[in-house]
Coordinates of C-alpha atoms in Angstrom, one line a residue:
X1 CA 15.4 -17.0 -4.6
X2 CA 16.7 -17.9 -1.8
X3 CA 15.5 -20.9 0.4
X4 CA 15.8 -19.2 3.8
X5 CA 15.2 -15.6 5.4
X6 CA 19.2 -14.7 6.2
X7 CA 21.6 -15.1 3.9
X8 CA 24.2 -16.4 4.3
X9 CA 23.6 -19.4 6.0
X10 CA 25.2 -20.6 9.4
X11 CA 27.0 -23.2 7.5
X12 CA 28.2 -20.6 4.7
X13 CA 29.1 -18.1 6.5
X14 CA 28.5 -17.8 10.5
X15 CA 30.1 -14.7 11.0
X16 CA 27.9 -12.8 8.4
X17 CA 25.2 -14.5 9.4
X18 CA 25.0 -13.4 12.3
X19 CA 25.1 -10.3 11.9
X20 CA 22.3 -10.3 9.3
X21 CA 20.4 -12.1 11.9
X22 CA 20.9 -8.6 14.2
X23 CA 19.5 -6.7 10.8
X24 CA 16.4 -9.2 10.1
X25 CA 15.1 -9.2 13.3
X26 CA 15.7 -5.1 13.9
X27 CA 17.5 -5.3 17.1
X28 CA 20.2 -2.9 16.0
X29 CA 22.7 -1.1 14.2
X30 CA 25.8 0.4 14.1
X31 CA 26.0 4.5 14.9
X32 CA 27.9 7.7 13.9
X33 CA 30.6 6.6 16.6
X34 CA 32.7 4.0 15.6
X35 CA 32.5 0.8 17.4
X36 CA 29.4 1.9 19.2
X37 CA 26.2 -0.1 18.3
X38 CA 22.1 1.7 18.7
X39 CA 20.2 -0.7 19.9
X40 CA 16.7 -0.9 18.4
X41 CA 13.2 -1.2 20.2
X42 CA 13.4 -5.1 19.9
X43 CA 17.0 -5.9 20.9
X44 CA 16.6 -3.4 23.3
X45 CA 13.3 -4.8 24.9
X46 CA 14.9 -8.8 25.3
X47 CA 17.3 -6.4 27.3
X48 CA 14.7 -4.6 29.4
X49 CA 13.7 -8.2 30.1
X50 CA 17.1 -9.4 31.2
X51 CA 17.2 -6.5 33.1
X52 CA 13.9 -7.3 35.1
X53 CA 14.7 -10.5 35.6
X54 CA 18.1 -10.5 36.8
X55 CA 17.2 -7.4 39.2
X56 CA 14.9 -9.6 40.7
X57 CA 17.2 -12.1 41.2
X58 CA 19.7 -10.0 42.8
X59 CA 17.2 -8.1 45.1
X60 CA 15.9 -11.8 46.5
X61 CA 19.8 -12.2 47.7
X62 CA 19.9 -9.3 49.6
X63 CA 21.2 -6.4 46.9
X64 CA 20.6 -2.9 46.6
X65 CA 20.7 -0.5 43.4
X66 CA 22.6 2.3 43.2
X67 CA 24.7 4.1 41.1
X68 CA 28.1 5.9 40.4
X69 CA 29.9 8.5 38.3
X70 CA 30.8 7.8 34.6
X71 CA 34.0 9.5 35.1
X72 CA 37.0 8.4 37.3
X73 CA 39.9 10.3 38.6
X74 CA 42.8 8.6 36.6
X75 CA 44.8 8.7 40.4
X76 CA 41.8 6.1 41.4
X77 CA 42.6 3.9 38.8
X78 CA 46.8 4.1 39.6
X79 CA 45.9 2.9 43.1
X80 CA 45.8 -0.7 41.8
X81 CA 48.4 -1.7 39.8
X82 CA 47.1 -4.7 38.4
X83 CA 43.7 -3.6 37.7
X84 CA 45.3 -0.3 35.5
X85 CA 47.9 -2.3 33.8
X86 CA 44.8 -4.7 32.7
X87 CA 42.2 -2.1 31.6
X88 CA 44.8 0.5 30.5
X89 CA 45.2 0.0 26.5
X90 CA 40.8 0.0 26.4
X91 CA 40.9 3.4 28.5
X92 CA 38.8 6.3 26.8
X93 CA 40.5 9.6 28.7
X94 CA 39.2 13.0 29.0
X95 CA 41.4 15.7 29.4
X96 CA 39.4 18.8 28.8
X97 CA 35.9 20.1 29.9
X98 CA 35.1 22.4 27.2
X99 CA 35.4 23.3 23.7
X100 CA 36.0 26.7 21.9
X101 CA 36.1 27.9 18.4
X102 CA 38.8 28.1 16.5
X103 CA 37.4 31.0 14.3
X104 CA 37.5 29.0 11.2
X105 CA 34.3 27.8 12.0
X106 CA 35.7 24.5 13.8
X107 CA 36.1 23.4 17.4
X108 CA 38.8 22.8 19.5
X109 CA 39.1 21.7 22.9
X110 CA 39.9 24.2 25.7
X111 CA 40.5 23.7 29.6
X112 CA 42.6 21.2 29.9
X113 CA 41.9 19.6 33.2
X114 CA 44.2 19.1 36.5
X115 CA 43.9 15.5 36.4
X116 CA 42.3 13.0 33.1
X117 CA 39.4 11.4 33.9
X118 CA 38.6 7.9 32.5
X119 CA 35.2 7.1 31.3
X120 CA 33.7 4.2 33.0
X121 CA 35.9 0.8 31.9
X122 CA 34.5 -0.9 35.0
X123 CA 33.6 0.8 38.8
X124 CA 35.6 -1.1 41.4
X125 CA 38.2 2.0 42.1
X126 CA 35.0 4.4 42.4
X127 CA 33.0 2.4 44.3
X128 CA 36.2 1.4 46.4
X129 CA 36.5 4.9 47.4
X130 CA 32.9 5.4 48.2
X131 CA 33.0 1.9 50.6
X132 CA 36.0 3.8 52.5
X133 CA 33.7 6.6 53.6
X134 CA 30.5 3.9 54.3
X135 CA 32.2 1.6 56.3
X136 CA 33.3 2.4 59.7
X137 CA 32.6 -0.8 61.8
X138 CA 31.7 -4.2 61.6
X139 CA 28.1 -3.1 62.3
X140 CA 28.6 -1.7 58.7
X141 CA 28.7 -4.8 57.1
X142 CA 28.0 -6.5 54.7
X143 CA 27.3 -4.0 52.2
X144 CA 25.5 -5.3 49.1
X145 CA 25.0 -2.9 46.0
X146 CA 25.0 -3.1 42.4
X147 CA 24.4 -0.9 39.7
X148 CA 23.1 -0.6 36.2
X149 CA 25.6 1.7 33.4
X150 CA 27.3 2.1 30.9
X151 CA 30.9 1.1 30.1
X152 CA 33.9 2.1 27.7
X153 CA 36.4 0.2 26.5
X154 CA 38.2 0.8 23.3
X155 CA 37.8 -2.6 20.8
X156 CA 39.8 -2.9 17.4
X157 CA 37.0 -5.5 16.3
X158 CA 33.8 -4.6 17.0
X159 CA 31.1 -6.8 16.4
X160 CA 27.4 -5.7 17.5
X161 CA 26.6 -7.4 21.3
X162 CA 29.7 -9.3 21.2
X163 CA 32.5 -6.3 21.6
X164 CA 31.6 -3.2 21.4
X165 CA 33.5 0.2 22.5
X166 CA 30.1 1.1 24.7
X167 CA 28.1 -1.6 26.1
X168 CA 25.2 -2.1 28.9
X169 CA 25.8 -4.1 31.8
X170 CA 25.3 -4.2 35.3
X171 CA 28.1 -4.4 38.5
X172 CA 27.5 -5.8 41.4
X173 CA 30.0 -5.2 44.0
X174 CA 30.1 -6.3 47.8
X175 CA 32.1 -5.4 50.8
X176 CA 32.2 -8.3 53.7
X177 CA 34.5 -8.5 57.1
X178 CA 35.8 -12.1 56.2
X179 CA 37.2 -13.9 53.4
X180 CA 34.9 -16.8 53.8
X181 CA 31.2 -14.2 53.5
X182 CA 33.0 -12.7 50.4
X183 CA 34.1 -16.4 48.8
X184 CA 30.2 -17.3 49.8
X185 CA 29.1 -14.1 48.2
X186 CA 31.1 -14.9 45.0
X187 CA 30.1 -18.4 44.9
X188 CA 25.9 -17.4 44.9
X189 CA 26.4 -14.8 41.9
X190 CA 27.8 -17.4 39.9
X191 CA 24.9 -19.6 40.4
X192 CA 22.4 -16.4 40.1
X193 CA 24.1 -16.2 36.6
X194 CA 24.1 -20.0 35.7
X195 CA 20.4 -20.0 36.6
X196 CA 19.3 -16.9 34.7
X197 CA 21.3 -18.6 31.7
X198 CA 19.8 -21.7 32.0
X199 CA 16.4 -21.2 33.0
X200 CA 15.4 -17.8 31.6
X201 CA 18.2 -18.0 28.3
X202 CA 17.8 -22.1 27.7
X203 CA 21.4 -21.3 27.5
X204 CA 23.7 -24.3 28.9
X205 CA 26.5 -23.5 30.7
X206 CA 29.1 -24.7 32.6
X207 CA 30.7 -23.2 36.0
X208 CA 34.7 -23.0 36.8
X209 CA 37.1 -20.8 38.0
X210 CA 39.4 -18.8 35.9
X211 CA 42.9 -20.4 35.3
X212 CA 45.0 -17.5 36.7
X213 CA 46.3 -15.9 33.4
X214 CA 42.2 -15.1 32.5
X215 CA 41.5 -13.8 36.1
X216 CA 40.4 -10.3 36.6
X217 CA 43.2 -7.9 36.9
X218 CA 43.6 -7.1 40.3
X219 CA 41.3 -10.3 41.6
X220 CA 42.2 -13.1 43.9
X221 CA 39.9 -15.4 41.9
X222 CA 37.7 -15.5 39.2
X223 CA 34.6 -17.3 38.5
X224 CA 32.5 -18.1 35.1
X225 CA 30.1 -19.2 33.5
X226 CA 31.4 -20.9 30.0
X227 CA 28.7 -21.5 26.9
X228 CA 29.2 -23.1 23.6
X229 CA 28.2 -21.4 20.4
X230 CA 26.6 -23.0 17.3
X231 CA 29.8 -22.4 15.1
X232 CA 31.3 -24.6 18.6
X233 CA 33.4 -21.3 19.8
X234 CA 33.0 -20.6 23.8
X235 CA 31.3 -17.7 25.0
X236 CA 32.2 -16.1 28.6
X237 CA 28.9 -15.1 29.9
X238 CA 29.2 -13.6 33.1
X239 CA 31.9 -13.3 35.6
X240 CA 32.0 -13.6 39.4
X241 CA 35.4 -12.2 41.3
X242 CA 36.7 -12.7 45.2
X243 CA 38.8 -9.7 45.0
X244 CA 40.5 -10.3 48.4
X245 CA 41.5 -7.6 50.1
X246 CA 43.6 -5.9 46.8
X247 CA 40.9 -3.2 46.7
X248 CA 40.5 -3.1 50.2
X249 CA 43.8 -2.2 50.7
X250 CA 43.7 -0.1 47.5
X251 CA 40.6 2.3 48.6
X252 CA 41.2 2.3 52.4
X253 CA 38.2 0.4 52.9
X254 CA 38.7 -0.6 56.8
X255 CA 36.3 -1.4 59.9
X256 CA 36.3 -1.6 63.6
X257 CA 36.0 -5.3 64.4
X258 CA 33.8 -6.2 67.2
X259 CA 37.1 -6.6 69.5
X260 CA 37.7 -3.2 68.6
X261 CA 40.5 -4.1 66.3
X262 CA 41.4 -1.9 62.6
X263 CA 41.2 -4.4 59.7
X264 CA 40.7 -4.4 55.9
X265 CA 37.7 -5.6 54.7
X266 CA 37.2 -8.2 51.7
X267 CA 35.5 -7.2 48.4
X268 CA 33.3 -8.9 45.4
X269 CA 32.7 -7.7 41.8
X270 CA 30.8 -9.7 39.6
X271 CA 28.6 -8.5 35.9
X272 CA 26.7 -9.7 33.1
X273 CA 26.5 -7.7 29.8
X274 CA 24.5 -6.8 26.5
X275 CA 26.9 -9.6 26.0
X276 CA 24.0 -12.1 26.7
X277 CA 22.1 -10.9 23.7
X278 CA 24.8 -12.2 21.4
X279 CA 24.9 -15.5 22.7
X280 CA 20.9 -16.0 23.1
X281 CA 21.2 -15.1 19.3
X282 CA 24.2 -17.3 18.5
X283 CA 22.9 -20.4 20.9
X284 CA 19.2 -20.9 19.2
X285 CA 18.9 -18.6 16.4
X286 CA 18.5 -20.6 12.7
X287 CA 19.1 -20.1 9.2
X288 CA 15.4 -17.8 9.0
X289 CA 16.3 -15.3 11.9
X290 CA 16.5 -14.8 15.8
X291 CA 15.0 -17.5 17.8
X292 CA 13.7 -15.9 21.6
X293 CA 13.4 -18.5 24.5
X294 CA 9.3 -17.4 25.9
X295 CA 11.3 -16.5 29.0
X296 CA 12.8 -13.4 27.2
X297 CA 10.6 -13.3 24.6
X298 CA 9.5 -9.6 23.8
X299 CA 6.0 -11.3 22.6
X300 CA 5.0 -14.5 23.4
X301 CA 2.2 -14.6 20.8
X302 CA 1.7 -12.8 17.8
X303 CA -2.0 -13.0 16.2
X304 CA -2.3 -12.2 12.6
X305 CA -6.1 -11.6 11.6
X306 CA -6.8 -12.6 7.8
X307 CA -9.0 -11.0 6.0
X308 CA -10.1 -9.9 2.2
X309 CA -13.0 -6.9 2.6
X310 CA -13.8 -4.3 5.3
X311 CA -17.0 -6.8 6.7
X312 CA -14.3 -9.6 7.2
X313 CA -12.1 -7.3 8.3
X314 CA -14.5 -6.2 11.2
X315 CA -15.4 -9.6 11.6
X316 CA -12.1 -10.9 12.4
X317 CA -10.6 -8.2 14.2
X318 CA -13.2 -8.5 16.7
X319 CA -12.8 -12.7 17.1
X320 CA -9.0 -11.9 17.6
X321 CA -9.6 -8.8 20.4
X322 CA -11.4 -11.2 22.2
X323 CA -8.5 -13.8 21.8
X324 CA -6.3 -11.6 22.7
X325 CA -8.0 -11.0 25.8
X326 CA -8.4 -14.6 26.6
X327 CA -4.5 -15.2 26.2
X328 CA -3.4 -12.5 28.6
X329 CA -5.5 -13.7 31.2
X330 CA -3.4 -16.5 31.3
X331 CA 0.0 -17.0 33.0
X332 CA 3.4 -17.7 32.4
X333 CA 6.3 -17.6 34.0
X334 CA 5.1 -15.0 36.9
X335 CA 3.6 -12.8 34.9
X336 CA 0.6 -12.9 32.1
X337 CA 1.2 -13.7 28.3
X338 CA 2.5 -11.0 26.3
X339 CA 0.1 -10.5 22.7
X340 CA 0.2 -8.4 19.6
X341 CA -2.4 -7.8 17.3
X342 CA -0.5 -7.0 14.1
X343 CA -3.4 -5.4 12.3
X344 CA -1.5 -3.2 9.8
X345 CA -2.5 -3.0 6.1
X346 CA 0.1 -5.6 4.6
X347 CA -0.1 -9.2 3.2
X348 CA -0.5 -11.6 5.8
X349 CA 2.6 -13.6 4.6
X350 CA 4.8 -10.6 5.3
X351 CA 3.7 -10.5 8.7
X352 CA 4.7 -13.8 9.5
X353 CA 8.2 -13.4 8.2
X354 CA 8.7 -10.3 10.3
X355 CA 8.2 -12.5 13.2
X356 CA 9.9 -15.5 12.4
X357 CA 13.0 -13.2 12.3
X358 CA 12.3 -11.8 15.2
X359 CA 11.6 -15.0 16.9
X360 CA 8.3 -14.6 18.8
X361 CA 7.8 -18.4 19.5
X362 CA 3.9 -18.3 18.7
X363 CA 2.3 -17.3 16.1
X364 CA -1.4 -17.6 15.4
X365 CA -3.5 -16.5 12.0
X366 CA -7.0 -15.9 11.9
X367 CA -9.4 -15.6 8.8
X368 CA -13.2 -16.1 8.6
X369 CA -12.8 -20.4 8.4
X370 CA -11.0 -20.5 11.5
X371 CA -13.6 -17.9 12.8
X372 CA -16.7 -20.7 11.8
X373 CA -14.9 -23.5 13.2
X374 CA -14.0 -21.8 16.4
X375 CA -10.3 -22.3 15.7
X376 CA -7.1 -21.0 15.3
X377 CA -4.1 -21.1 12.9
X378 CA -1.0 -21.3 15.3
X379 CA 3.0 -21.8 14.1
X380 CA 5.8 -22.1 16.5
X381 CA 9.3 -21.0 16.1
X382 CA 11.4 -23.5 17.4
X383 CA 10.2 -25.4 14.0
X384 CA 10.0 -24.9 10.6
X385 CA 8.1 -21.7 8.9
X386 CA 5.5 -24.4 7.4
X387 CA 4.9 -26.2 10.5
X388 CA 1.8 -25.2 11.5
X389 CA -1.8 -26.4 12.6
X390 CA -5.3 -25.6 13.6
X391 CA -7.1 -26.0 17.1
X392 CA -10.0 -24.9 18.8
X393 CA -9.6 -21.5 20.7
X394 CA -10.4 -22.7 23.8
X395 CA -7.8 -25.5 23.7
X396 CA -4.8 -22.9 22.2
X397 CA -5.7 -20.4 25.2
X398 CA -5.8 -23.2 27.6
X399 CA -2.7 -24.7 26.7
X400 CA -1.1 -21.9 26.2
X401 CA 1.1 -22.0 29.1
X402 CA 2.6 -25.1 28.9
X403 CA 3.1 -24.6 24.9
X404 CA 5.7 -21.8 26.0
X405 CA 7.3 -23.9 28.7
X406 CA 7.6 -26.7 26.2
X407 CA 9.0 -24.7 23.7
X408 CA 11.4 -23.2 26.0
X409 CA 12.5 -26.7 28.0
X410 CA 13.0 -28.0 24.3
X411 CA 15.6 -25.2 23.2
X412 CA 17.3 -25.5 26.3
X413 CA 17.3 -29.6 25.6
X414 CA 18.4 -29.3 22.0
X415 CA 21.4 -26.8 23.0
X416 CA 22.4 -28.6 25.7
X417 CA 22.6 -31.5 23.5
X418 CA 24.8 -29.7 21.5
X419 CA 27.0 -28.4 24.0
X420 CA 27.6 -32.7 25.5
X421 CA 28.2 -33.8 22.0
X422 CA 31.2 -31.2 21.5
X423 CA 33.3 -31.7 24.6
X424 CA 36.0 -33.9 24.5
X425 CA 38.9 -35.2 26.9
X426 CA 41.8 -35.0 25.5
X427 CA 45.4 -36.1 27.3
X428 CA 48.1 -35.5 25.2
X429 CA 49.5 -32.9 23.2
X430 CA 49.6 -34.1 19.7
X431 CA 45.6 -35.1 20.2
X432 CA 45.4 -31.2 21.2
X433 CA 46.8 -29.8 18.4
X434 CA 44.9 -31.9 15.8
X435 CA 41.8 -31.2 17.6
X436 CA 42.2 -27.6 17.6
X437 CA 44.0 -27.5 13.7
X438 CA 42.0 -25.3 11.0
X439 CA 41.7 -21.8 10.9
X440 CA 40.2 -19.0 13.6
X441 CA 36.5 -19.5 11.2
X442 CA 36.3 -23.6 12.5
X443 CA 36.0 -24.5 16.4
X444 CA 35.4 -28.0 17.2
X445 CA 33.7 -27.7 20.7
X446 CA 35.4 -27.5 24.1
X447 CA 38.9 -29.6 24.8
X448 CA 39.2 -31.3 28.4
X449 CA 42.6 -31.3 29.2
X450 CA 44.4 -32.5 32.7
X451 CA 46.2 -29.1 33.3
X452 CA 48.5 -27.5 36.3
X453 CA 49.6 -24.0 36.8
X454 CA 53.3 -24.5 35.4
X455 CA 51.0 -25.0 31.7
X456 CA 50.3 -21.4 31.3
X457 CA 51.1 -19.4 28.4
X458 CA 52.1 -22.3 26.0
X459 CA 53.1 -21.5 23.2
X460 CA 50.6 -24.0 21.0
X461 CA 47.7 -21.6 22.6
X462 CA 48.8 -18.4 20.7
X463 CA 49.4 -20.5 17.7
X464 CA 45.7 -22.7 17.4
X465 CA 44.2 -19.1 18.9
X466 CA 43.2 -21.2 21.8
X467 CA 42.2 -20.0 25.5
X468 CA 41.6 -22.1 29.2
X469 CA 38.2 -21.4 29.6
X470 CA 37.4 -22.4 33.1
X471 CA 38.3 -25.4 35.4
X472 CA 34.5 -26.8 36.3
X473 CA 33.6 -26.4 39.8
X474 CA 31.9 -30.1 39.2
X475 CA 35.1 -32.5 38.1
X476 CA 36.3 -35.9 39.0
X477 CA 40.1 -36.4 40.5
X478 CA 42.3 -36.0 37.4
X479 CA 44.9 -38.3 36.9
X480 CA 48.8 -38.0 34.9
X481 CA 50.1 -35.5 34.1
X482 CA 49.2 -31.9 32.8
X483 CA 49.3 -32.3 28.6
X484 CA 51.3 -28.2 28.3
X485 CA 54.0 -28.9 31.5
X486 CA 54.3 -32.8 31.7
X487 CA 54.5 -32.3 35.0
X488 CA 51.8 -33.8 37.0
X489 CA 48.0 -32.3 36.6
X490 CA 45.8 -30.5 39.2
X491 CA 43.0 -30.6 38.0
X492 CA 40.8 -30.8 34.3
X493 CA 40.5 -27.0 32.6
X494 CA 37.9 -26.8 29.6
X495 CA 40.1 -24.9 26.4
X496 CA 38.5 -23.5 23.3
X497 CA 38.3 -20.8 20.6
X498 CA 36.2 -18.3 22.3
X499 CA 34.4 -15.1 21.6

């Protein structure tokens, strides 16, 4: 028998285990349509809590919801040339708008349409052509919308969360009449992301800007934030882009200055995904399932009422409504503490398991001696399945709280630990190549390399399967010269195997 819930183990196989990780804890599974993921009840609820938090966060800067078609005109997308050539091999295309029978029972398309439409890959040409007809002056602006959807794009290899054909995401995208509102407007989404990552994920991440072979297609700049893994690969977790006035120009997107003067406006874009999932689940999850910050937590407490008769059973259940009560009277985090009763006619020791791969952070069992000592049974995620003790009621529900806060400032603690002990500087070549050596299954952190522009596209980066991540906004002066070019560096730009 095994010694752990998932199998195989991070250290055997990380790849398969996390995806078994996605199976223990129910979150979901892969559909009919291939590359296309269902997400289940609990994957989909830490989304739903993404969700509400991030929309929060957005409509305390100033933005809007709305939302947009699904399909776009193909001419919308030839309007900028950078942005189609980018997107252009993950395009899903319609070109008919209905179907007939063929009279051997199957069906066929029929209709062809005027122009293909593509299904959403991302909105900025749509949206770009809606701005043109909002915006007529400066009085107009700035406008400040985003939107919740869908997306397509066509992926070879799919893995569930990570890259998948159709994901979840939200768009936020911003019209401004100078360059220095949209750079401003770029510059706070990136920290509304590193935030939500580090505050609400106890994900550690680092800020930077896009070297200019990983920008957007189509953007002036791009901004990210960069994680690190527990196999020690990078993960891109959200993006922020100064789009200049490309799409401006693109879309017609012009106002009346207050002189009276024409001029293009300047645009943002800027998006986190169901992406997020997969690297909460690959930044604290163990070798016994899914590991869930309180933050985004589903539940925050579990209560698991022991019994071995119907009087007991009546007993108990009735102690643990009232605990349940008690606890979400309390609050955490804004809102009150989210309990289950799990009351359902199975062993008790099942129970738990189910939850430990789910990754509710507290979990609390109840039998008739906890009941005559006025106490509770209570585990915690963030440790081992057999670490667990009794307290009094009263003390569990008082300090329940800050037991969730200190669980969640300790997985951001232990990751970001993590994270610092797996960057290194490196400033020469051959110390590159050795660090990076092995095959695409081993990742040895994140490089720091002194780096210009006349670097890109080495060939040693195709070879190790090696990308620039990100040159940190936060840096010291670099110094010699840039390790790809030899000619000499700009600035420091963080490299490694990535997601």
């Amino acid at each position: 028998m095994a010694d752990t819930a998932i199998v195989p183990t991070r250290a055997q196989n990380y790849p398969e285990w996390y995806q078994q990780v996605i199976v223990a804890a129910d979150m979901a599974e892969n559909s009919p349509v291939r590359g296309c993921m269902v997400i289940k009840p609990w994957g989909y609820a830490v989304w739903e809590n993404m969700q509400a938090v991030l929309d929060r966060m957005f409509k305390d800067t100033g933005h809007v919801n709305a939302y947009f078609p699904l399909l776009i005109p193909l001419s919308f997308l030839e309007k900028e040339a950078a942005h189609v050539e980018g997107f252009a091999k993950e395009c899903a295309v319609v070109t008919h708008h209905r179907l007939k029978g063929d009279g051997n029972g199957k069906l066929v398309p029929d209709g062809e349409l005027e122009e293909p439409l593509i299904i959403r890959p991302t909105s900025e040409t749509i949206i770009g052509h809606q701005f043109a007809k909002w915006v007529k002056s400066y009085r107009d602006l700035p406008i400040l919308v985003n939107q919740w959807c869908n997306v397509m794009r066509w992926e070879m290899r799919t893995r569930m969360f990570l890259r998948t054909a159709e994901f979840l995401w939200q768009e936020g995208h911003t019209v401004h009449a100078t360059a220095k509102e949209a750079e401003q407007e770029t510059l706070q989404m990136l920290d509304v992301y590193a935030d939500f990552a580090e505050k609400y994920m106890a994900m550690p991440v680092i800020k930077g800007m896009k070297t200019p072979d990983e920008r957007f297609p189509g953007a002036v700049d791009t901004y990210t934030i960069e994680a690190l893994m527990q196999d020690r690969k990078a993960l891109q977790a959200g993006t922020s882009h100064f789009l200049g006035q490309n799409f401006a120009k693109a879309s017609e997107i012009k106002y009346l200055s207050a002189e009276g003067k024409e001029e293009f406006a300047w645009t943002t874009s800027w998006g986190v995904s169901t992406r997020l999932i997969g690297g909460l689940i690959m930044t604290h999850s163990d070798d016994n399932g899914f590991v869930a910050p309180p933050r985004i937590a589903p539940l925050h407490v579990v209560i698991i009422p022991i019994y071995r008769n119907d009087e007991e059973k009546a007993q108990v259940l009735e102690y643990v409504q009232g605990l349940a009560k008690d606890l979400k009277q309390q609050n955490y985090a804004g809102g009150s503490v989210r309990v289950k009763i799990d009351d359902r006619d199975m062993r008790g020791g099942e129970k738990a398991w189910q939850y430990i791969k789910q990754g509710v952070p507290v979990r609390v069992e109840v039998g008739p001696r906890d009941m005559a000592k006025g106490e509770v049974f209570v585990g915690r995620r963030d440790r081992g399945p057999k670490d667990k003790a009794s307290q009094t009621k009263a003390a569990f529900v008082e300090g329940i709280a800050n037991l969730l806060q200190e669980i969640q400032d300790g997985l951001f603690e232990r990751a970001k630990k993590f994270r610092d002990e797996h960057i290194k500087r490196i400033t020469n070549l051959q110390d590159f190549e050795k660090f990076f050596a092995g095959d695409e299954t081993t990742a040895p952190g994140f490089a720091m390399v002194p780096w210009c522009e006349e670097g890109m596209g080495h060939e040693l980066l195709a070879k190790l399967k090696v990308t620039p991540r990100c040159a940190p906004l936060q840096q010291d002066a670099v110094q010699g010269n840039c390790i790809f070019s030899g000619k000499p560096a700009t600035k420091w730009v963080l490299f490694a195997k990535s997601y």
